Amino acid sequence: MAQPMRFMLNQIETESYGAFTPQILSPLINHAIPHTRAQISGSPVVAVGGGSSGRTFFGVNVELPGLPLDHSIHAEQFLLANLALHFEQKLECIAISTNGYYFQEPCGHCCQLLHKIRDMSDTKILLTNPTGQKGTYMNLSTFLPQGLISQANVPRLLERNFNCIELINHSLYMDICSYSEHCNHLNCRALKAATISYAPDSKCPSGVALIDHRGKVYSGGYMESVAHNTSLGPVQAALVDFVANGDGQEFKNIVEAVLVEKKCGVLSQEATARMILEKIADPDCIFRVLHCK
Ligand SMILES: O=c1ccn([C@H]2C[C@H](O)[C@@H](CO)O2)c(=O)[nH]1
Ligand SMILES: [Zn+2]
């Protein structure tokens, strides 16, 4: 049984660890490796990020049992969704490792997604020589010197962003609270996740909320990449919350899910969300879609 894992360390804990070096990160990464879910590829990956608030965040790769690997959550994507869960807007440094010894750059897909964060070109990426432990830092711009960015005047990924959406037939959903920060209703959490999701190009925000058999709720919002195929879907974003805060439970313990998205958007997450949940959640999992405008 893996030791319990905390996917966020507060500022005091972060300071007590000290500098962002391979030697200091190595035991933290080794602690996180059993929490990766890489049963298909057999390749665990851990990402660690130092947020500008002084907190440390972790990401692990998550493969979805029985589904093609392109539905997997990369450790870097997990890290980004984890930052979003904690309203962290910027990264000072990032490190990615499969073994706590060798530190590598983010994959090409994730470079594109990371590039969506403001000032990401100043973020230090920790790297080691494959045969040694000596760390060096490089900037994202080394790997992506002139990466594509969408329009200049839209918020960047992780920035406070508020999609003005409203449920259609609002009155039918008795348990939609007028906007509440801490409400734990499944519908409200999915709506809130969609409200703060990131869809600058498609303008199709979406959010998913999941509930486990004990009644705990998890949620996450869509994160659109400029290289669109590498976007993080709303189910995956909610699964990040489930893996980070669900005490290591299996996906089979998910018993109900709600997706909020536009009724007539240029894209829909519904079919993909249904397909993923049918594969990984409780076979009797209830899946509902609430449409917004
Ligand atoms: O930068 C990378 C590259 C791959 N993976 C994951 C995806 C898959 O689960 C496994 C094998 O590719 O590693 C990451 O998490 N980050
Ligand atoms: Zn990646």
CSV table of C-alpha atoms and ligand atoms in Angstrom, one decimal:
chain,number,residue,atom,x,y,z
A,1,MET,CA,0.0,0.0,0.0
A,2,ALA,CA,1.5,3.4,-1.0
A,3,GLN,CA,2.1,6.0,1.7
A,4,PRO,CA,-0.6,8.8,1.6
A,5,MET,CA,0.3,11.5,-0.8
A,6,ARG,CA,-0.3,15.2,-0.6
A,7,PHE,CA,-0.3,16.9,-4.0
A,8,MET,CA,0.3,20.4,-2.6
A,9,LEU,CA,2.8,21.6,0.0
A,10,ASN,CA,2.2,25.0,1.6
A,11,GLN,CA,4.6,27.8,1.7
A,12,ILE,CA,6.2,26.9,5.1
A,13,GLU,CA,6.6,23.2,4.1
A,14,THR,CA,8.2,24.3,0.8
A,15,GLU,CA,10.6,26.6,2.6
A,16,SER,CA,11.6,23.9,5.0
A,17,TYR,CA,12.6,21.7,2.0
A,18,GLY,CA,14.9,24.4,0.5
A,19,ALA,CA,16.1,24.9,-3.0
A,20,PHE,CA,14.6,23.3,-6.1
A,21,THR,CA,17.4,20.9,-6.9
A,22,PRO,CA,17.6,17.2,-7.9
A,23,GLN,CA,18.9,16.2,-4.5
A,24,ILE,CA,16.0,17.8,-2.7
A,25,LEU,CA,13.3,16.8,-5.2
A,26,SER,CA,14.5,13.2,-5.5
A,27,PRO,CA,12.8,11.8,-2.3
A,28,LEU,CA,9.7,13.8,-3.0
A,29,ILE,CA,9.5,12.3,-6.5
A,30,ASN,CA,10.1,8.8,-5.2
A,31,HIS,CA,7.3,9.3,-2.7
A,32,ALA,CA,5.0,10.3,-5.6
A,33,ILE,CA,5.8,7.5,-8.0
A,34,PRO,CA,3.5,4.9,-6.4
A,35,HIS,CA,0.7,7.4,-6.9
A,36,THR,CA,1.1,7.5,-10.7
A,37,ARG,CA,-1.4,5.4,-12.6
A,38,ALA,CA,0.6,4.0,-15.4
A,39,GLN,CA,-0.6,0.5,-15.6
A,40,ILE,CA,-0.9,0.5,-19.4
A,41,SER,CA,2.5,1.9,-20.4
A,42,GLY,CA,4.4,0.9,-17.3
A,43,SER,CA,6.1,4.4,-17.4
A,44,PRO,CA,5.5,6.5,-14.3
A,45,VAL,CA,6.1,10.2,-14.7
A,46,VAL,CA,6.0,12.8,-11.9
A,47,ALA,CA,6.0,16.6,-12.4
A,48,VAL,CA,6.8,19.1,-9.6
A,49,GLY,CA,6.1,22.8,-9.8
A,50,GLY,CA,7.0,25.7,-7.6
A,51,GLY,CA,4.2,28.2,-7.7
A,52,SER,CA,4.8,31.9,-7.4
A,53,SER,CA,2.8,31.9,-4.1
A,54,GLY,CA,5.6,29.8,-2.6
A,55,ARG,CA,3.7,26.6,-2.6
A,56,THR,CA,4.8,23.3,-4.3
A,57,PHE,CA,2.5,21.3,-6.5
A,58,PHE,CA,2.8,17.7,-7.8
A,59,GLY,CA,1.4,16.0,-10.9
A,60,VAL,CA,1.4,12.3,-11.8
A,61,ASN,CA,0.6,10.6,-15.1
A,62,VAL,CA,-2.8,8.9,-15.1
A,63,GLU,CA,-3.8,6.3,-17.7
A,64,LEU,CA,-7.4,5.4,-18.0
A,65,PRO,CA,-7.9,1.6,-17.8
A,66,GLY,CA,-9.1,0.0,-21.1
A,67,LEU,CA,-8.9,3.3,-23.1
A,68,PRO,CA,-6.4,4.3,-25.7
A,69,LEU,CA,-3.3,6.1,-24.2
A,70,ASP,CA,-4.3,9.4,-25.9
A,71,HIS,CA,-6.9,9.8,-23.2
A,72,SER,CA,-4.2,9.7,-20.5
A,73,ILE,CA,-3.4,12.6,-18.3
A,74,HIS,CA,0.3,13.6,-18.5
A,75,ALA,CA,2.1,14.4,-15.3
A,76,GLU,CA,2.5,18.0,-16.6
A,77,GLN,CA,-1.2,18.3,-17.4
A,78,PHE,CA,-2.0,16.9,-13.9
A,79,LEU,CA,0.2,19.6,-12.5
A,80,LEU,CA,-1.6,22.3,-14.4
A,81,ALA,CA,-5.0,21.1,-13.3
A,82,ASN,CA,-3.7,20.9,-9.8
A,83,LEU,CA,-2.5,24.5,-10.0
A,84,ALA,CA,-6.0,25.5,-11.3
A,85,LEU,CA,-7.7,23.7,-8.3
A,86,HIS,CA,-5.6,25.9,-6.0
A,87,PHE,CA,-5.9,29.1,-8.0
A,88,GLU,CA,-2.1,29.3,-8.5
A,89,GLN,CA,-1.5,31.5,-11.5
A,90,LYS,CA,2.2,31.2,-12.3
A,91,LEU,CA,5.0,28.8,-12.1
A,92,GLU,CA,8.5,29.8,-11.0
A,93,CYS,CA,10.1,26.4,-11.7
A,94,ILE,CA,9.1,22.9,-12.9
A,95,ALA,CA,10.8,19.5,-12.8
A,96,ILE,CA,9.8,16.3,-14.5
A,97,SER,CA,11.2,12.9,-13.7
A,98,THR,CA,10.4,9.2,-14.1
A,99,ASN,CA,12.7,8.0,-11.3
A,100,GLY,CA,13.9,10.9,-9.1
A,101,TYR,CA,17.3,10.7,-10.6
A,102,TYR,CA,17.1,11.8,-14.2
A,103,PHE,CA,15.1,15.1,-14.9
A,104,GLN,CA,13.8,15.7,-18.3
A,105,GLU,CA,12.0,18.5,-20.3
A,106,PRO,CA,8.2,18.5,-20.6
A,107,CYS,CA,7.0,16.6,-23.6
A,108,GLY,CA,6.3,18.6,-26.8
A,109,HIS,CA,2.5,18.5,-26.2
A,110,CYS,CA,2.9,19.8,-22.7
A,111,CYS,CA,5.4,22.5,-23.8
A,112,GLN,CA,2.5,23.9,-25.9
A,113,LEU,CA,0.1,23.8,-23.0
A,114,LEU,CA,2.6,25.3,-20.5
A,115,HIS,CA,3.3,28.1,-23.0
A,116,LYS,CA,-0.3,29.2,-22.4
A,117,ILE,CA,0.7,30.4,-18.9
A,118,ARG,CA,1.7,34.1,-18.6
A,119,ASP,CA,5.4,34.7,-18.4
A,120,MET,CA,6.1,31.0,-18.8
A,121,SER,CA,9.2,31.9,-20.7
A,122,ASP,CA,10.7,33.0,-17.3
A,123,THR,CA,9.9,29.6,-15.7
A,124,LYS,CA,13.0,27.5,-15.0
A,125,ILE,CA,12.9,23.9,-16.1
A,126,LEU,CA,15.2,21.7,-14.1
A,127,LEU,CA,17.2,19.2,-16.2
A,128,THR,CA,20.0,16.7,-15.5
A,129,ASN,CA,22.5,15.0,-17.6
A,130,PRO,CA,21.3,11.4,-18.2
A,131,THR,CA,24.3,10.0,-16.4
A,132,GLY,CA,24.6,12.5,-13.6
A,133,GLN,CA,22.7,14.3,-10.9
A,134,LYS,CA,24.0,17.7,-11.6
A,135,GLY,CA,21.1,20.0,-12.3
A,136,THR,CA,20.9,22.9,-14.8
A,137,TYR,CA,18.0,25.1,-15.5
A,138,MET,CA,16.6,26.0,-18.9
A,139,ASN,CA,13.7,28.2,-20.0
A,140,LEU,CA,10.7,26.9,-21.9
A,141,SER,CA,11.7,29.2,-24.8
A,142,THR,CA,14.7,26.9,-25.4
A,143,PHE,CA,12.3,24.1,-26.4
A,144,LEU,CA,9.6,26.3,-27.9
A,145,PRO,CA,11.3,29.5,-29.1
A,146,GLN,CA,8.3,30.9,-31.1
A,147,GLY,CA,5.4,28.9,-29.9
A,148,LEU,CA,2.0,29.7,-31.2
A,149,ILE,CA,-0.2,31.8,-28.9
A,150,SER,CA,-3.9,32.7,-29.4
A,151,GLN,CA,-5.1,36.3,-29.4
A,152,ALA,CA,-3.1,38.7,-27.2
A,153,ASN,CA,-6.1,40.2,-25.4
A,154,VAL,CA,-7.6,37.0,-23.9
A,155,PRO,CA,-6.7,35.7,-20.4
A,156,ARG,CA,-3.9,33.2,-20.2
A,157,LEU,CA,-4.3,29.7,-18.8
A,158,LEU,CA,-4.6,29.8,-14.9
A,159,GLU,CA,-5.5,33.5,-14.9
A,160,ARG,CA,-8.8,34.5,-13.3
A,161,ASN,CA,-11.3,33.9,-16.0
A,162,PHE,CA,-15.0,34.0,-15.8
A,163,ASN,CA,-17.1,32.6,-18.6
A,164,CYS,CA,-20.5,34.2,-18.5
A,165,ILE,CA,-22.6,31.1,-18.8
A,166,GLU,CA,-26.1,30.3,-17.4
A,167,LEU,CA,-27.9,27.1,-17.3
A,168,ILE,CA,-30.8,26.6,-19.7
A,169,ASN,CA,-34.0,25.7,-17.7
A,170,HIS,CA,-32.3,26.9,-14.5
A,171,SER,CA,-35.5,26.5,-12.5
A,172,LEU,CA,-35.5,22.7,-13.2
A,173,TYR,CA,-32.4,22.2,-11.1
A,174,MET,CA,-33.5,22.7,-7.5
A,175,ASP,CA,-30.0,22.3,-6.2
A,176,ILE,CA,-28.3,25.0,-8.2
A,177,CYS,CA,-27.4,27.6,-5.6
A,178,SER,CA,-27.0,31.2,-6.6
A,179,TYR,CA,-23.3,31.4,-7.1
A,180,SER,CA,-21.7,29.9,-4.0
A,181,GLU,CA,-17.9,29.4,-3.4
A,182,HIS,CA,-18.2,26.4,-1.1
A,183,CYS,CA,-21.3,24.6,-2.3
A,184,ASN,CA,-20.8,20.9,-2.7
A,185,HIS,CA,-23.8,20.0,-4.9
A,186,LEU,CA,-22.8,18.0,-7.9
A,187,ASN,CA,-24.6,20.4,-10.3
A,188,CYS,CA,-23.2,23.5,-8.7
A,189,ARG,CA,-19.7,22.2,-8.8
A,190,ALA,CA,-19.9,21.3,-12.5
A,191,LEU,CA,-21.3,24.7,-13.3
A,192,LYS,CA,-18.6,26.4,-11.3
A,193,ALA,CA,-15.9,24.3,-13.0
A,194,ALA,CA,-17.3,25.3,-16.4
A,195,THR,CA,-17.5,28.9,-15.4
A,196,ILE,CA,-13.8,29.1,-14.7
A,197,SER,CA,-12.7,26.6,-17.4
A,198,TYR,CA,-10.4,27.8,-20.3
A,199,ALA,CA,-11.7,27.7,-23.8
A,200,PRO,CA,-10.3,30.8,-25.5
A,201,ASP,CA,-10.5,29.5,-29.1
A,202,SER,CA,-13.6,27.3,-29.2
A,203,LYS,CA,-15.6,29.5,-26.8
A,204,CYS,CA,-17.0,26.3,-25.5
A,205,PRO,CA,-16.3,26.2,-21.8
A,206,SER,CA,-17.2,22.9,-19.9
A,207,GLY,CA,-16.8,21.4,-16.5
A,208,VAL,CA,-17.4,18.0,-14.9
A,209,ALA,CA,-18.2,17.1,-11.3
A,210,LEU,CA,-17.9,13.5,-10.0
A,211,ILE,CA,-19.1,11.9,-6.8
A,212,ASP,CA,-17.7,8.8,-5.2
A,213,HIS,CA,-19.6,6.1,-3.3
A,214,ARG,CA,-18.9,7.9,0.0
A,215,GLY,CA,-20.5,11.1,-1.3
A,216,LYS,CA,-17.3,13.2,-1.8
A,217,VAL,CA,-17.4,15.6,-4.8
A,218,TYR,CA,-14.6,16.3,-7.2
A,219,SER,CA,-14.5,18.7,-10.1
A,220,GLY,CA,-12.5,20.2,-12.9
A,221,GLY,CA,-12.8,22.4,-16.0
A,222,TYR,CA,-11.7,22.1,-19.6
A,223,MET,CA,-8.2,23.5,-20.4
A,224,GLU,CA,-7.8,24.3,-24.1
A,225,SER,CA,-4.4,24.1,-25.7
A,226,VAL,CA,-3.5,26.2,-28.7
A,227,ALA,CA,-2.4,22.9,-30.2
A,228,HIS,CA,-5.9,21.7,-29.6
A,229,ASN,CA,-5.4,17.9,-29.7
A,230,THR,CA,-3.4,18.3,-26.4
A,231,SER,CA,-6.2,20.0,-24.5
A,232,LEU,CA,-7.2,18.6,-21.1
A,233,GLY,CA,-10.8,17.5,-21.3
A,234,PRO,CA,-13.2,18.2,-18.4
A,235,VAL,CA,-13.5,14.6,-17.3
A,236,GLN,CA,-9.7,14.4,-17.1
A,237,ALA,CA,-9.6,17.6,-15.2
A,238,ALA,CA,-12.1,16.3,-12.6
A,239,LEU,CA,-10.1,13.0,-12.4
A,240,VAL,CA,-7.1,15.1,-11.3
A,241,ASP,CA,-9.1,16.3,-8.3
A,242,PHE,CA,-10.2,12.6,-7.7
A,243,VAL,CA,-6.7,11.3,-7.8
A,244,ALA,CA,-5.3,14.2,-5.8
A,245,ASN,CA,-8.0,14.2,-3.1
A,246,GLY,CA,-9.7,10.8,-3.3
A,247,ASP,CA,-7.4,8.9,-1.0
A,248,GLY,CA,-6.1,6.6,-3.8
A,249,GLN,CA,-9.5,5.1,-4.6
A,250,GLU,CA,-10.2,3.4,-7.9
A,251,PHE,CA,-12.2,5.1,-10.6
A,252,LYS,CA,-14.8,2.3,-10.2
A,253,ASN,CA,-15.9,4.2,-7.0
A,254,ILE,CA,-17.3,7.0,-9.2
A,255,VAL,CA,-21.1,6.7,-9.0
A,256,GLU,CA,-22.4,9.8,-10.6
A,257,ALA,CA,-21.1,12.5,-12.9
A,258,VAL,CA,-22.4,15.8,-14.3
A,259,LEU,CA,-21.1,17.7,-17.4
A,260,VAL,CA,-22.0,21.3,-18.0
A,261,GLU,CA,-21.5,22.6,-21.5
A,262,LYS,CA,-23.1,24.8,-24.1
A,263,LYS,CA,-26.1,23.3,-25.9
A,264,CYS,CA,-25.1,24.4,-29.4
A,265,GLY,CA,-21.4,25.0,-29.2
A,266,VAL,CA,-19.0,24.4,-32.0
A,267,LEU,CA,-17.8,21.3,-30.0
A,268,SER,CA,-19.3,19.0,-27.5
A,269,GLN,CA,-17.6,17.0,-24.7
A,270,GLU,CA,-20.6,14.8,-24.1
A,271,ALA,CA,-19.8,11.8,-26.2
A,272,THR,CA,-16.2,11.6,-25.1
A,273,ALA,CA,-17.2,12.1,-21.4
A,274,ARG,CA,-19.8,9.4,-21.6
A,275,MET,CA,-17.4,7.0,-23.3
A,276,ILE,CA,-14.7,7.6,-20.7
A,277,LEU,CA,-17.1,7.2,-17.7
A,278,GLU,CA,-18.6,4.0,-19.2
A,279,LYS,CA,-15.1,2.5,-19.3
A,280,ILE,CA,-13.7,3.6,-16.0
A,281,ALA,CA,-16.5,4.4,-13.5
A,282,ASP,CA,-18.9,2.2,-11.6
A,283,PRO,CA,-20.9,0.3,-14.3
A,284,ASP,CA,-24.1,1.9,-12.8
A,285,CYS,CA,-22.6,5.4,-12.8
A,286,ILE,CA,-25.3,8.0,-13.6
A,287,PHE,CA,-24.2,10.5,-16.2
A,288,ARG,CA,-26.1,13.8,-16.7
A,289,VAL,CA,-25.5,16.7,-19.0
A,290,LEU,CA,-26.7,20.2,-18.1
A,291,HIS,CA,-26.7,22.7,-20.9
A,292,CYS,CA,-25.9,26.3,-20.6
A,293,LYS,CA,-25.9,29.3,-22.9
B,1,LIG,O1,6.2,14.3,-20.8
B,1,LIG,C1,5.5,13.3,-20.6
B,1,LIG,C2,5.5,12.2,-21.5
B,1,LIG,C3,4.7,11.1,-21.2
B,1,LIG,N1,3.9,11.1,-20.1
B,1,LIG,C4,3.1,9.9,-19.8
B,1,LIG,C5,2.0,9.6,-20.7
B,1,LIG,C6,1.9,8.1,-20.5
B,1,LIG,O2,1.1,7.9,-19.4
B,1,LIG,C7,3.2,7.6,-20.2
B,1,LIG,C8,4.0,7.0,-21.3
B,1,LIG,O3,4.1,7.9,-22.4
B,1,LIG,O4,4.0,8.8,-19.8
B,1,LIG,C9,3.9,12.1,-19.2
B,1,LIG,O5,3.3,12.1,-18.2
B,1,LIG,N2,4.7,13.2,-19.5
B,2,ZN,ZN,3.4,15.9,-21.6
